[in-house]
């Protein structure tokens, strides 16, 4: 059935009519005038078929042009999001992948050092950045109140890592801001990206005297927020 539908029956009918007319002419059944008339009719049918085919091709071409214009408009209007919300189930995996995919100088700004008290969390969050050969330096900008935690929970673990020399001494400052972030260049996008979090509910919950992250934001490289976070880090480094 599919093969029969693809057959151009008007062309077949025209060929059969032409062959029949020629045969009847040789048999002297029809006159030359009749044969000429049949020929003209067949030429007219073929011309109409050609016009119809050309019109169909023009419609297809116009449809393709409209489709290309629509796709172009969609591509221009589809702007990627400035930030992605990362929930509790994906926090550790996202943080680990961020450190593994980072490059250049990496800044840990106002992060809670309590999360490094346990060795598994240290190995999942900070160690990938230290072991990452594309990361050239790791700098912590921390609040003065976290000096004890640094000496107790972080510095000994860092010293046990092979790339401990890339971790600079922390920049100590007074940080009243309720924001913390990890800032670094991304090997995948080639731009500076960050993991942004906020202190307090609903972004952090308090358990056993320490803040536990619940939700963080993965801020992409094209976001204007990146520039502001870079300025915030620079301000506190210069003001120490």
mmCIF file of C-alpha atoms in Angstrom:
data_model
loop_
_atom_site.group_PDB
_atom_site.id
_atom_site.type_symbol
_atom_site.label_atom_id
_atom_site.label_comp_id
_atom_site.label_asym_id
_atom_site.label_seq_id
_atom_site.Cartn_x
_atom_site.Cartn_y
_atom_site.Cartn_z
ATOM 1 C CA UNK A 1 0.000 0.000 0.000
ATOM 2 C CA UNK A 2 2.837 2.431 0.864
ATOM 3 C CA UNK A 3 4.535 1.710 -2.450
ATOM 4 C CA UNK A 4 1.284 2.297 -4.353
ATOM 5 C CA UNK A 5 0.741 5.619 -2.585
ATOM 6 C CA UNK A 6 4.204 6.783 -3.596
ATOM 7 C CA UNK A 7 3.475 6.127 -7.305
ATOM 8 C CA UNK A 8 2.648 9.286 -9.282
ATOM 9 C CA UNK A 9 -0.445 7.982 -11.012
ATOM 10 C CA UNK A 10 -1.031 11.077 -13.155
ATOM 11 C CA UNK A 11 2.380 10.563 -14.796
ATOM 12 C CA UNK A 12 1.621 6.865 -15.321
ATOM 13 C CA UNK A 13 -1.731 7.695 -16.877
ATOM 14 C CA UNK A 14 -0.101 10.234 -19.204
ATOM 15 C CA UNK A 15 2.512 7.701 -20.383
ATOM 16 C CA UNK A 16 -0.150 5.038 -20.967
ATOM 17 C CA UNK A 17 -2.321 7.501 -22.886
ATOM 18 C CA UNK A 18 0.632 8.518 -25.079
ATOM 19 C CA UNK A 19 1.594 4.882 -25.826
ATOM 20 C CA UNK A 20 -2.024 3.992 -26.582
ATOM 21 C CA UNK A 21 -2.411 6.946 -28.948
ATOM 22 C CA UNK A 22 0.779 6.035 -30.839
ATOM 23 C CA UNK A 23 -0.274 2.414 -31.177
ATOM 24 C CA UNK A 24 -3.756 3.396 -32.408
ATOM 25 C CA UNK A 25 -2.188 5.816 -34.883
ATOM 26 C CA UNK A 26 0.043 3.092 -36.354
ATOM 27 C CA UNK A 27 -2.999 0.859 -36.597
ATOM 28 C CA UNK A 28 -4.770 3.671 -38.492
ATOM 29 C CA UNK A 29 -7.502 3.739 -35.890
ATOM 30 C CA UNK A 30 -7.142 7.452 -35.154
ATOM 31 C CA UNK A 31 -6.131 10.315 -37.396
ATOM 32 C CA UNK A 32 -3.091 12.541 -37.092
ATOM 33 C CA UNK A 33 -5.234 15.464 -35.884
ATOM 34 C CA UNK A 34 -6.517 13.382 -32.978
ATOM 35 C CA UNK A 35 -2.969 12.331 -32.118
ATOM 36 C CA UNK A 36 -1.858 15.970 -32.135
ATOM 37 C CA UNK A 37 -4.740 16.917 -29.864
ATOM 38 C CA UNK A 38 -3.856 14.118 -27.425
ATOM 39 C CA UNK A 39 -0.230 15.296 -27.484
ATOM 40 C CA UNK A 40 -1.259 18.852 -26.639
ATOM 41 C CA UNK A 41 -3.450 17.633 -23.813
ATOM 42 C CA UNK A 42 -0.595 15.579 -22.386
ATOM 43 C CA UNK A 43 1.788 18.548 -22.627
ATOM 44 C CA UNK A 44 -0.762 20.710 -20.793
ATOM 45 C CA UNK A 45 -1.171 18.061 -18.087
ATOM 46 C CA UNK A 46 2.605 17.812 -17.656
ATOM 47 C CA UNK A 47 2.876 21.620 -17.451
ATOM 48 C CA UNK A 48 0.173 21.800 -14.787
ATOM 49 C CA UNK A 49 1.885 19.027 -12.854
ATOM 50 C CA UNK A 50 5.164 20.926 -13.025
ATOM 51 C CA UNK A 51 3.496 24.088 -11.723
ATOM 52 C CA UNK A 52 1.903 22.188 -8.879
ATOM 53 C CA UNK A 53 5.219 20.601 -7.929
ATOM 54 C CA UNK A 54 6.993 23.970 -7.996
ATOM 55 C CA UNK A 55 4.292 25.505 -5.806
ATOM 56 C CA UNK A 56 4.679 22.680 -3.309
ATOM 57 C CA UNK A 57 8.448 23.170 -3.194
ATOM 58 C CA UNK A 58 7.969 26.877 -2.571
ATOM 59 C CA UNK A 59 5.618 26.123 0.308
ATOM 60 C CA UNK A 60 8.141 23.706 1.792
ATOM 61 C CA UNK A 61 10.944 26.256 1.440
ATOM 62 C CA UNK A 62 8.800 28.934 3.067
ATOM 63 C CA UNK A 63 7.989 26.574 5.931
ATOM 64 C CA UNK A 64 11.674 25.778 6.434
ATOM 65 C CA UNK A 65 12.492 29.511 6.527
ATOM 66 C CA UNK A 66 9.791 30.140 9.120
ATOM 67 C CA UNK A 67 11.083 27.228 11.188
ATOM 68 C CA UNK A 68 14.641 28.574 11.097
ATOM 69 C CA UNK A 69 13.446 32.020 12.153
ATOM 70 C CA UNK A 70 11.431 30.533 15.026
ATOM 71 C CA UNK A 71 14.387 28.445 16.206
ATOM 72 C CA UNK A 72 16.603 31.529 16.064
ATOM 73 C CA UNK A 73 14.145 33.511 18.188
ATOM 74 C CA UNK A 74 13.923 30.672 20.716
ATOM 75 C CA UNK A 75 17.715 30.401 20.910
ATOM 76 C CA UNK A 76 18.070 34.131 21.508
ATOM 77 C CA UNK A 77 15.334 34.198 24.158
ATOM 78 C CA UNK A 78 16.435 31.004 25.987
ATOM 79 C CA UNK A 79 18.896 32.498 28.465
ATOM 80 C CA UNK A 80 20.429 30.024 30.914
ATOM 81 C CA UNK A 81 19.606 30.605 34.600
ATOM 82 C CA UNK A 82 21.900 32.726 36.754
ATOM 83 C CA UNK A 83 21.789 30.216 39.612
ATOM 84 C CA UNK A 84 20.707 26.650 40.293
ATOM 85 C CA UNK A 85 19.305 25.581 43.660
ATOM 86 C CA UNK A 86 21.052 22.515 45.091
ATOM 87 C CA UNK A 87 19.070 20.552 47.667
ATOM 88 C CA UNK A 88 20.248 18.430 50.614
ATOM 89 C CA UNK A 89 20.495 15.193 48.606
ATOM 90 C CA UNK A 90 22.918 16.702 46.110
ATOM 91 C CA UNK A 91 24.986 18.948 48.372
ATOM 92 C CA UNK A 92 27.992 16.684 48.871
ATOM 93 C CA UNK A 93 28.160 15.464 45.275
ATOM 94 C CA UNK A 94 27.832 18.993 43.861
ATOM 95 C CA UNK A 95 30.498 20.363 46.215
ATOM 96 C CA UNK A 96 32.892 17.533 45.356
ATOM 97 C CA UNK A 97 32.367 17.979 41.614
ATOM 98 C CA UNK A 98 32.831 21.735 41.949
ATOM 99 C CA UNK A 99 36.231 21.267 43.627
ATOM 100 C CA UNK A 100 37.308 18.627 41.116
ATOM 101 C CA UNK A 101 36.307 20.831 38.176
ATOM 102 C CA UNK A 102 37.830 24.036 39.566
ATOM 103 C CA UNK A 103 40.926 25.745 38.227
ATOM 104 C CA UNK A 104 43.112 28.711 39.126
ATOM 105 C CA UNK A 105 42.757 30.459 42.479
ATOM 106 C CA UNK A 106 39.998 29.134 44.709
ATOM 107 C CA UNK A 107 38.448 31.256 47.477
ATOM 108 C CA UNK A 108 36.515 29.900 50.453
ATOM 109 C CA UNK A 109 34.765 32.946 51.896
ATOM 110 C CA UNK A 110 33.171 32.911 55.360
ATOM 111 C CA UNK A 111 32.538 29.156 55.283
ATOM 112 C CA UNK A 112 31.731 27.314 58.490
ATOM 113 C CA UNK A 113 34.799 25.281 59.457
ATOM 114 C CA UNK A 114 32.714 22.916 61.574
ATOM 115 C CA UNK A 115 31.958 20.926 58.443
ATOM 116 C CA UNK A 116 35.634 19.912 58.271
ATOM 117 C CA UNK A 117 35.678 18.445 61.776
ATOM 118 C CA UNK A 118 34.907 14.980 60.399
ATOM 119 C CA UNK A 119 37.497 13.448 58.090
ATOM 120 C CA UNK A 120 34.945 12.083 55.547
ATOM 121 C CA UNK A 121 33.508 15.561 54.991
ATOM 122 C CA UNK A 122 36.975 17.056 54.702
ATOM 123 C CA UNK A 123 37.867 14.411 52.111
ATOM 124 C CA UNK A 124 34.662 15.075 50.177
ATOM 125 C CA UNK A 125 34.660 18.885 50.256
ATOM 126 C CA UNK A 126 38.168 20.338 50.592
ATOM 127 C CA UNK A 127 40.567 17.554 49.691
ATOM 128 C CA UNK A 128 39.407 17.370 46.026
ATOM 129 C CA UNK A 129 40.444 21.016 45.625
ATOM 130 C CA UNK A 130 43.840 20.382 47.222
ATOM 131 C CA UNK A 131 44.440 17.290 45.072
ATOM 132 C CA UNK A 132 43.216 19.030 41.903
ATOM 133 C CA UNK A 133 46.322 19.975 39.867
ATOM 134 C CA UNK A 134 44.372 22.682 38.018
ATOM 135 C CA UNK A 135 43.812 24.575 41.286
ATOM 136 C CA UNK A 136 46.883 26.747 41.862
ATOM 137 C CA UNK A 137 45.936 28.274 45.240
ATOM 138 C CA UNK A 138 43.310 27.808 47.949
ATOM 139 C CA UNK A 139 42.584 30.853 50.108
ATOM 140 C CA UNK A 140 40.253 31.035 53.095
ATOM 141 C CA UNK A 141 38.721 34.370 54.102
ATOM 142 C CA UNK A 142 37.397 33.700 57.578
ATOM 143 C CA UNK A 143 35.920 35.401 60.578
ATOM 144 C CA UNK A 144 38.220 35.893 63.550
ATOM 145 C CA UNK A 145 35.973 33.736 65.713
ATOM 146 C CA UNK A 146 36.931 30.631 63.729
ATOM 147 C CA UNK A 147 40.669 30.657 64.554
ATOM 148 C CA UNK A 148 40.322 27.809 67.050
ATOM 149 C CA UNK A 149 38.388 25.663 64.577
ATOM 150 C CA UNK A 150 41.036 26.271 61.923
ATOM 151 C CA UNK A 151 43.852 25.173 64.208
ATOM 152 C CA UNK A 152 41.909 22.203 65.556
ATOM 153 C CA UNK A 153 39.832 20.877 62.650
ATOM 154 C CA UNK A 154 41.398 22.101 59.426
ATOM 155 C CA UNK A 155 45.118 22.872 59.550
ATOM 156 C CA UNK A 156 46.231 19.357 60.650
ATOM 157 C CA UNK A 157 44.153 17.723 57.909
ATOM 158 C CA UNK A 158 45.490 20.131 55.288
ATOM 159 C CA UNK A 159 49.065 19.435 56.372
ATOM 160 C CA UNK A 160 48.503 15.721 55.755
ATOM 161 C CA UNK A 161 47.579 16.335 52.099
ATOM 162 C CA UNK A 162 50.076 16.132 49.266
ATOM 163 C CA UNK A 163 49.268 19.580 47.910
ATOM 164 C CA UNK A 164 49.167 21.325 51.278
ATOM 165 C CA UNK A 165 51.523 24.061 50.054
ATOM 166 C CA UNK A 166 48.835 25.519 47.801
ATOM 167 C CA UNK A 167 46.614 26.279 50.838
ATOM 168 C CA UNK A 168 47.605 29.764 51.973
ATOM 169 C CA UNK A 169 47.259 30.951 55.587
ATOM 170 C CA UNK A 170 43.707 32.217 56.151
ATOM 171 C CA UNK A 171 42.822 35.855 55.734
ATOM 172 C CA UNK A 172 41.308 36.785 59.087
ATOM 173 C CA UNK A 173 38.696 39.505 59.158
ATOM 174 C CA UNK A 174 35.477 40.576 60.811
ATOM 175 C CA UNK A 175 32.681 39.096 58.741
ATOM 176 C CA UNK A 176 29.225 40.173 59.877
ATOM 177 C CA UNK A 177 27.718 39.163 56.530
ATOM 178 C CA UNK A 178 25.265 36.288 56.514
ATOM 179 C CA UNK A 179 26.673 34.953 53.259
ATOM 180 C CA UNK A 180 29.384 32.440 52.442
ATOM 181 C CA UNK A 181 30.645 31.187 49.100
ATOM 182 C CA UNK A 182 33.272 29.123 47.306
ATOM 183 C CA UNK A 183 34.630 30.948 44.264
ATOM 184 C CA UNK A 184 36.773 29.456 41.501
ATOM 185 C CA UNK A 185 37.245 29.213 37.783
ATOM 186 C CA UNK A 186 35.384 26.373 36.115
ATOM 187 C CA UNK A 187 37.248 24.014 33.805
ATOM 188 C CA UNK A 188 33.976 23.099 32.043
ATOM 189 C CA UNK A 189 32.639 26.603 31.303
ATOM 190 C CA UNK A 190 35.901 28.550 31.325
ATOM 191 C CA UNK A 191 34.281 31.218 33.528
ATOM 192 C CA UNK A 192 34.322 32.009 37.227
ATOM 193 C CA UNK A 193 31.532 30.273 39.123
ATOM 194 C CA UNK A 194 30.638 29.846 42.784
ATOM 195 C CA UNK A 195 28.686 27.875 45.334
ATOM 196 C CA UNK A 196 26.730 30.400 47.376
ATOM 197 C CA UNK A 197 25.025 29.773 50.721
ATOM 198 C CA UNK A 198 23.380 31.798 53.460
ATOM 199 C CA UNK A 199 23.505 31.474 57.232
ATOM 200 C CA UNK A 200 20.299 30.692 59.068
ATOM 201 C CA UNK A 201 16.981 29.131 58.138
ATOM 202 C CA UNK A 202 15.884 27.831 55.714
ATOM 203 C CA UNK A 203 19.304 27.549 54.054
ATOM 204 C CA UNK A 204 21.078 26.176 57.116
ATOM 205 C CA UNK A 205 19.905 24.222 60.123
ATOM 206 C CA UNK A 206 21.558 24.166 63.502
ATOM 207 C CA UNK A 207 22.488 20.737 64.854
ATOM 208 C CA UNK A 208 24.625 19.937 67.869
ATOM 209 C CA UNK A 209 25.877 23.502 68.101
ATOM 210 C CA UNK A 210 26.904 23.835 64.463
ATOM 211 C CA UNK A 211 25.354 25.074 61.234
ATOM 212 C CA UNK A 212 24.594 22.404 58.662
ATOM 213 C CA UNK A 213 23.941 23.543 55.061
ATOM 214 C CA UNK A 214 20.598 22.598 53.587
ATOM 215 C CA UNK A 215 20.462 24.507 50.323
ATOM 216 C CA UNK A 216 23.151 26.202 48.261
ATOM 217 C CA UNK A 217 23.099 28.055 44.971
ATOM 218 C CA UNK A 218 25.372 27.180 42.077
ATOM 219 C CA UNK A 219 25.896 30.609 40.494
ATOM 220 C CA UNK A 220 26.866 30.316 36.826
ATOM 221 C CA UNK A 221 29.595 32.316 35.152
ATOM 222 C CA UNK A 222 27.394 34.726 33.205
ATOM 223 C CA UNK A 223 25.626 35.981 36.339
ATOM 224 C CA UNK A 224 26.306 39.571 37.392
ATOM 225 C CA UNK A 225 26.404 38.298 40.973
ATOM 226 C CA UNK A 226 29.862 36.805 40.360
ATOM 227 C CA UNK A 227 31.396 40.248 39.940
ATOM 228 C CA UNK A 228 29.857 41.441 43.201
ATOM 229 C CA UNK A 229 31.165 38.408 45.110
ATOM 230 C CA UNK A 230 34.651 38.979 43.714
ATOM 231 C CA UNK A 231 34.468 42.586 44.935
ATOM 232 C CA UNK A 232 33.291 41.413 48.370
ATOM 233 C CA UNK A 233 36.257 39.090 48.670
ATOM 234 C CA UNK A 234 38.675 41.808 47.549
ATOM 235 C CA UNK A 235 37.245 44.321 50.030
ATOM 236 C CA UNK A 236 37.824 42.054 53.021
ATOM 237 C CA UNK A 237 41.310 41.068 51.925
ATOM 238 C CA UNK A 238 42.356 44.728 51.609
ATOM 239 C CA UNK A 239 40.738 45.705 54.904
ATOM 240 C CA UNK A 240 42.512 43.177 57.092
#
